[in-house]
Short mmCIF file of C-alpha atoms and ligand atoms in Angstrom, two decimals:
data_model
loop_
_atom_site.label_atom_id
_atom_site.label_comp_id
_atom_site.label_asym_id
_atom_site.label_seq_id
_atom_site.Cartn_x
_atom_site.Cartn_y
_atom_site.Cartn_z
CA MET A 1 -18.68 18.27 15.63
CA LEU A 2 -18.11 17.84 12.20
CA LYS A 3 -15.79 14.97 11.60
CA LYS A 4 -19.25 13.26 13.68
CA ILE A 5 -21.72 14.26 11.51
CA LYS A 6 -19.26 12.72 8.79
CA GLN A 7 -18.86 9.54 10.23
CA ASN A 8 -23.01 9.34 10.86
CA THR A 9 -24.55 10.37 7.34
CA SER A 10 -25.40 8.66 4.36
CA ARG A 11 -22.41 9.28 1.11
CA ALA A 12 -25.54 12.64 -0.51
CA TRP A 13 -24.98 14.39 2.06
CA LEU A 14 -21.41 13.54 2.89
CA PHE A 15 -21.08 14.92 -0.94
CA PHE A 16 -23.02 17.83 -0.03
CA LEU A 17 -21.04 19.19 3.39
CA ASP A 18 -17.85 19.13 1.43
CA LEU A 19 -19.05 21.27 -1.07
CA ILE A 20 -19.64 23.66 1.63
CA PHE A 21 -17.40 22.86 4.30
CA PRO A 22 -14.05 23.16 2.81
CA ILE A 23 -10.49 21.45 2.61
CA GLU A 24 -8.49 21.56 5.25
CA CYS A 25 -5.44 20.24 6.37
CA LEU A 26 -6.14 17.31 8.60
CA GLY A 27 -3.09 17.96 10.96
CA CYS A 28 -3.09 21.93 11.71
CA GLY A 29 -6.47 22.54 10.20
CA PHE A 30 -4.71 25.26 7.09
CA GLU A 31 -7.21 25.84 4.68
CA GLY A 32 -6.37 23.92 0.75
CA GLN A 33 -4.94 21.27 1.19
CA TRP A 34 -5.95 17.31 3.02
CA ILE A 35 -2.05 17.45 4.11
CA CYS A 36 -0.26 20.74 3.68
CA GLU A 37 3.24 21.08 3.38
CA LYS A 38 3.82 21.51 6.89
CA CYS A 39 2.66 18.85 8.20
CA PHE A 40 3.59 16.46 5.71
CA LYS A 41 7.34 17.39 6.11
CA GLU A 42 6.91 16.57 9.84
CA ILE A 43 5.91 13.01 9.11
CA LYS A 44 8.28 10.41 9.54
CA LEU A 45 8.75 7.21 7.62
CA LYS A 46 9.44 3.91 8.83
CA PRO A 47 13.61 4.33 9.78
CA LYS A 48 13.57 0.40 9.00
CA GLN A 49 12.18 -1.71 7.21
CA TYR A 50 11.37 -5.98 9.08
CA CYS A 51 10.21 -9.26 8.45
CA LEU A 52 5.40 -9.26 8.32
CA HIS A 53 5.54 -11.89 10.02
CA CYS A 54 8.07 -12.54 12.81
CA LYS A 55 8.70 -8.35 12.63
CA LYS A 56 12.80 -8.99 12.41
CA GLU A 57 14.15 -6.01 10.71
CA ASN A 58 16.04 -6.58 7.42
CA SER A 59 16.81 -4.14 4.92
CA TRP A 60 14.00 -5.17 1.84
CA GLY A 61 11.01 -5.46 4.02
CA GLU A 62 11.28 -9.89 3.01
CA PHE A 63 9.38 -12.20 4.60
CA CYS A 64 12.82 -14.03 6.46
CA PRO A 65 13.13 -17.92 5.13
CA PRO A 66 11.76 -19.64 7.69
CA CYS A 67 8.04 -17.82 7.10
CA ARG A 68 8.69 -17.56 3.20
CA ILE A 69 6.92 -20.52 3.12
CA ILE A 70 3.60 -19.80 4.25
CA TYR A 71 3.61 -16.74 2.38
CA SER A 72 3.31 -16.60 -1.73
CA LEU A 73 4.33 -12.20 -1.87
CA ASN A 74 7.76 -11.87 -1.18
CA GLY A 75 7.27 -9.38 1.25
CA VAL A 76 6.12 -5.80 1.49
CA TRP A 77 7.38 -2.53 2.22
CA ILE A 78 5.89 0.19 4.20
CA ALA A 79 6.68 3.69 4.22
CA ALA A 80 5.83 5.23 7.30
CA LEU A 81 4.31 3.48 10.73
CA TYR A 82 1.14 4.19 11.63
CA ASP A 83 0.81 5.77 14.94
CA GLU A 84 2.25 8.97 13.09
CA PRO A 85 -1.21 10.31 14.11
CA LEU A 86 -1.41 12.41 10.95
CA VAL A 87 -1.11 9.57 8.59
CA SER A 88 -3.68 7.27 10.40
CA ARG A 89 -6.04 10.53 10.03
CA ALA A 90 -4.87 10.40 6.50
CA ILE A 91 -5.80 6.72 6.06
CA LYS A 92 -8.85 6.94 7.92
CA SER A 93 -10.59 9.80 5.67
CA LEU A 94 -9.46 8.43 2.41
CA LYS A 95 -11.66 5.48 3.30
CA TYR A 96 -14.86 7.19 4.80
CA HIS A 97 -14.20 10.56 3.52
CA PHE A 98 -15.61 9.87 -0.23
CA THR A 99 -13.69 12.43 -1.02
CA GLY A 100 -10.46 10.85 -3.62
CA GLY A 101 -8.05 14.09 -2.88
CA ILE A 102 -6.27 12.18 -0.52
CA ALA A 103 -5.25 10.27 -2.11
CA ALA A 104 -2.75 12.86 -3.53
CA ASP A 105 -0.29 13.74 -0.97
CA LEU A 106 -0.65 10.30 0.58
CA SER A 107 0.69 9.16 -2.67
CA GLN A 108 3.32 11.90 -2.61
CA LEU A 109 4.59 9.67 0.72
CA LEU A 110 4.40 6.26 -0.69
CA ILE A 111 6.79 8.13 -3.60
CA LEU A 112 8.63 9.71 -0.96
CA PHE A 113 9.74 5.92 0.73
CA VAL A 114 10.68 4.50 -3.19
CA ASP A 115 12.16 7.91 -3.50
CA LYS A 116 14.87 6.69 -0.18
CA MET A 117 14.63 2.85 -1.48
CA LEU A 118 16.34 3.35 -4.49
CA GLU A 119 18.71 5.76 -3.40
CA GLN A 120 19.48 3.03 -0.64
CA ALA A 121 19.96 0.58 -3.85
CA LYS A 122 22.01 2.82 -5.46
CA VAL A 123 24.61 2.73 -2.54
CA ALA A 124 24.35 -1.43 -2.37
CA LYS A 125 24.30 -2.04 -6.00
CA PRO A 126 26.04 -5.33 -6.17
CA GLY A 127 28.38 -4.85 -9.23
CA LEU A 128 30.43 -2.79 -6.35
CA ALA A 129 29.22 -3.81 -3.45
CA ALA A 130 32.75 -6.25 -3.89
CA GLY A 131 34.38 -3.38 -1.01
CA LEU A 132 32.03 -2.40 0.56
CA GLU A 133 31.62 -2.53 4.84
CA ARG A 134 28.95 -5.63 5.79
CA ARG A 135 26.11 -4.00 6.42
CA ILE A 136 26.02 -2.15 2.79
CA PHE A 137 27.15 -5.72 1.61
CA GLU A 138 24.21 -7.90 3.27
CA GLN A 139 22.15 -5.54 1.87
CA ALA A 140 23.30 -6.13 -1.63
CA LYS A 141 23.30 -9.34 -1.68
CA ASN A 142 19.62 -9.92 -0.43
CA MET A 143 18.65 -6.64 -3.07
CA PRO A 144 15.38 -7.42 -4.79
CA ALA A 145 15.04 -7.39 -9.25
CA ALA A 146 12.16 -5.46 -8.52
CA VAL A 147 14.28 -3.08 -7.62
CA LEU A 148 17.27 -3.09 -9.52
CA ASN A 149 15.26 -3.17 -11.84
CA TYR A 150 12.68 -1.25 -10.47
CA LYS A 151 10.66 1.34 -14.60
CA GLU A 152 10.15 -2.78 -14.75
CA ASN A 153 7.60 -3.24 -12.19
CA LEU A 154 4.22 -4.03 -13.20
CA VAL A 155 2.01 -1.75 -11.02
CA ILE A 156 -1.60 -3.38 -9.79
CA PRO A 157 -3.73 -1.49 -7.50
CA VAL A 158 -5.33 -4.47 -4.74
CA PRO A 159 -9.19 -4.39 -6.09
CA LEU A 160 -12.01 -3.92 -4.05
CA SER A 161 -15.00 -6.54 -5.28
CA ARG A 162 -17.99 -4.42 -7.97
CA LYS A 163 -20.48 -3.90 -5.00
CA ARG A 164 -17.64 -2.46 -2.16
CA LEU A 165 -16.56 0.01 -5.17
CA ARG A 166 -20.38 1.22 -5.64
CA TRP A 167 -21.03 2.47 -2.56
CA ARG A 168 -16.87 3.76 -1.29
CA GLY A 169 -17.18 5.80 -5.14
CA PHE A 170 -13.30 4.60 -5.49
CA ASN A 171 -10.59 2.07 -5.67
CA GLN A 172 -8.41 4.04 -2.32
CA ALA A 173 -5.84 1.61 -3.66
CA GLU A 174 -6.01 2.77 -6.90
CA LEU A 175 -6.01 6.22 -6.61
CA LEU A 176 -2.44 5.52 -4.76
CA ALA A 177 -1.50 3.84 -7.09
CA ARG A 178 -1.54 5.76 -10.48
CA LYS A 179 0.12 8.78 -9.24
CA VAL A 180 3.16 6.27 -7.98
CA VAL A 181 2.69 4.80 -11.61
CA GLU A 182 2.63 8.44 -13.42
CA ASN A 183 5.67 9.68 -10.93
CA TYR A 184 8.14 6.30 -11.86
CA GLY A 185 6.69 6.40 -15.46
CA LEU A 186 5.52 2.11 -14.73
CA LYS A 187 2.81 0.69 -16.34
CA LEU A 188 -0.24 -0.53 -14.36
CA ASP A 189 -2.75 -2.88 -14.55
CA ASN A 190 -6.36 -1.57 -12.66
CA LYS A 191 -8.61 -4.33 -14.75
CA ASN A 192 -7.11 -8.23 -15.57
CA LEU A 193 -7.92 -8.55 -11.13
CA ILE A 194 -10.72 -8.49 -10.36
CA ARG A 195 -11.58 -9.33 -5.85
CA VAL A 196 -14.58 -12.01 -6.94
CA LYS A 197 -16.59 -12.59 -3.53
CA HIS A 198 -15.76 -9.98 0.09
CA LYS A 199 -13.89 -11.46 2.63
CA LYS A 200 -15.99 -11.59 6.35
CA PRO A 201 -14.04 -9.19 8.69
CA GLN A 202 -10.87 -10.23 9.25
CA ALA A 203 -10.59 -8.17 12.13
CA LYS A 204 -10.88 -10.97 14.86
CA LEU A 205 -9.08 -13.91 13.27
CA ASN A 206 -5.67 -13.99 13.78
CA GLU A 207 -2.64 -14.49 10.51
CA ILE A 208 -3.10 -17.85 9.43
CA GLN A 209 -6.52 -17.82 9.65
CA ARG A 210 -6.91 -14.54 7.49
CA LEU A 211 -4.49 -16.03 5.47
CA VAL A 212 -7.06 -19.57 5.26
CA ASN A 213 -10.75 -16.62 4.80
CA VAL A 214 -9.28 -14.49 1.83
CA LYS A 215 -8.84 -17.28 -0.38
CA GLY A 216 -10.80 -17.43 -3.25
CA CYS A 217 -11.20 -13.93 -3.42
CA PHE A 218 -9.11 -12.90 -6.44
CA ASN A 219 -8.92 -13.81 -10.08
CA TRP A 220 -6.75 -12.90 -12.31
CA GLN A 221 -8.51 -12.26 -15.97
CA GLY A 222 -4.73 -11.28 -18.40
CA GLY A 223 -2.76 -13.36 -19.88
CA ASN A 224 0.93 -15.03 -18.41
CA LEU A 225 2.63 -13.08 -16.13
CA ASN A 226 6.30 -14.72 -17.75
CA LYS A 227 7.84 -13.52 -14.93
CA LYS A 228 7.03 -9.71 -14.96
CA ASN A 229 8.08 -8.88 -11.16
CA ILE A 230 4.24 -6.69 -9.22
CA ILE A 231 3.79 -4.12 -6.95
CA LEU A 232 0.59 -4.81 -5.30
CA ILE A 233 -0.73 -0.81 -4.07
CA ASP A 234 -2.52 -1.27 -0.95
CA ASP A 235 -2.89 1.41 1.56
CA VAL A 236 -2.78 -0.46 4.47
CA VAL A 237 -1.66 -3.79 5.38
CA THR A 238 -2.18 -5.63 9.39
CA THR A 239 -1.49 -9.52 8.70
CA GLY A 240 -0.81 -9.26 4.40
CA ALA A 241 -3.46 -11.87 3.92
CA THR A 242 -5.38 -10.20 1.46
CA LEU A 243 -1.32 -8.58 0.05
CA ASN A 244 -0.38 -12.45 -0.42
CA GLU A 245 -3.70 -13.98 -1.53
CA CYS A 246 -3.33 -11.42 -4.84
CA ALA A 247 -0.04 -12.52 -4.60
CA LYS A 248 -0.35 -15.93 -4.77
CA VAL A 249 -3.00 -15.63 -7.64
CA LEU A 250 -1.44 -13.70 -9.45
CA LYS A 251 2.05 -15.77 -9.46
CA ASP A 252 -0.49 -18.75 -10.54
CA HIS A 253 -0.21 -16.85 -13.72
CA GLY A 254 3.98 -16.85 -14.07
CA ALA A 255 4.24 -13.42 -11.67
CA GLY A 256 8.46 -12.81 -11.01
CA GLU A 257 8.74 -11.16 -7.32
CA ILE A 258 5.71 -9.90 -5.94
CA TRP A 259 5.80 -7.01 -3.48
CA GLY A 260 3.34 -5.21 -0.89
CA LEU A 261 3.66 -1.09 -0.77
CA VAL A 262 1.14 0.28 1.46
CA ALA A 263 1.73 3.66 2.87
CA ALA A 264 1.53 1.66 6.63
CA LYS A 265 0.83 -1.20 8.91
CA GLY A 266 -2.90 -1.26 10.92
ZN1 ZN B 301 -0.84 22.01 8.65
ZN1 ZN B 302 9.81 -13.71 9.06
#
């Protein structure tokens, strides 16, 4: 019932509802947190990464060579599966609930995922790989520089247009990015990549049409990126068209590797 009301009301009214109704766990209703510790522990991370285009599994979520041709993005790291009900609920709530509080919990999911990836990277360090079994050797061979030198990445949240930002009051991608940056001591740039226009709704378009549809939506206002590796953060990825367009603009300005990091695939 409350959910129904919240879906159909204005922002001012929602703010009021948030004041009088307590924060409850989206999983079990436990008061005080959006995702309580117990429910958080039950969320399963995505067990294998894959090429977002052809869905072939691989170690680091990179686009495989034949698919790479149409993308500027190197690959996408997807923390959890969208069919984890709690994850999809949290992402929807983060967007439409007008509360940034959920971002803190969702960002923990990103952090848990990155910790695991860095752990895997330690095992697969190229220098150690010589005597290792084939699977780990393959992992080491393809390890992205953005993983190997994780602490040197620049983090950029996928921006909203000014109009959308005014309406929502916050950029959910930026809230997630801030927490990730804080946790690993990375550098954040939330100013120089801007969204100059909003694309038409993407829902009915196929993958190639989506890539075309977002063309020209972003501008980079900063200087040359001097081969800097970049992590683009967003709450959710669908075909990767938006992340890819950001990546294209950034590579036009000299960026090195560009990886998407998202909570789930929608
Ligand atoms: Zn719970
Ligand atoms: Zn592929």
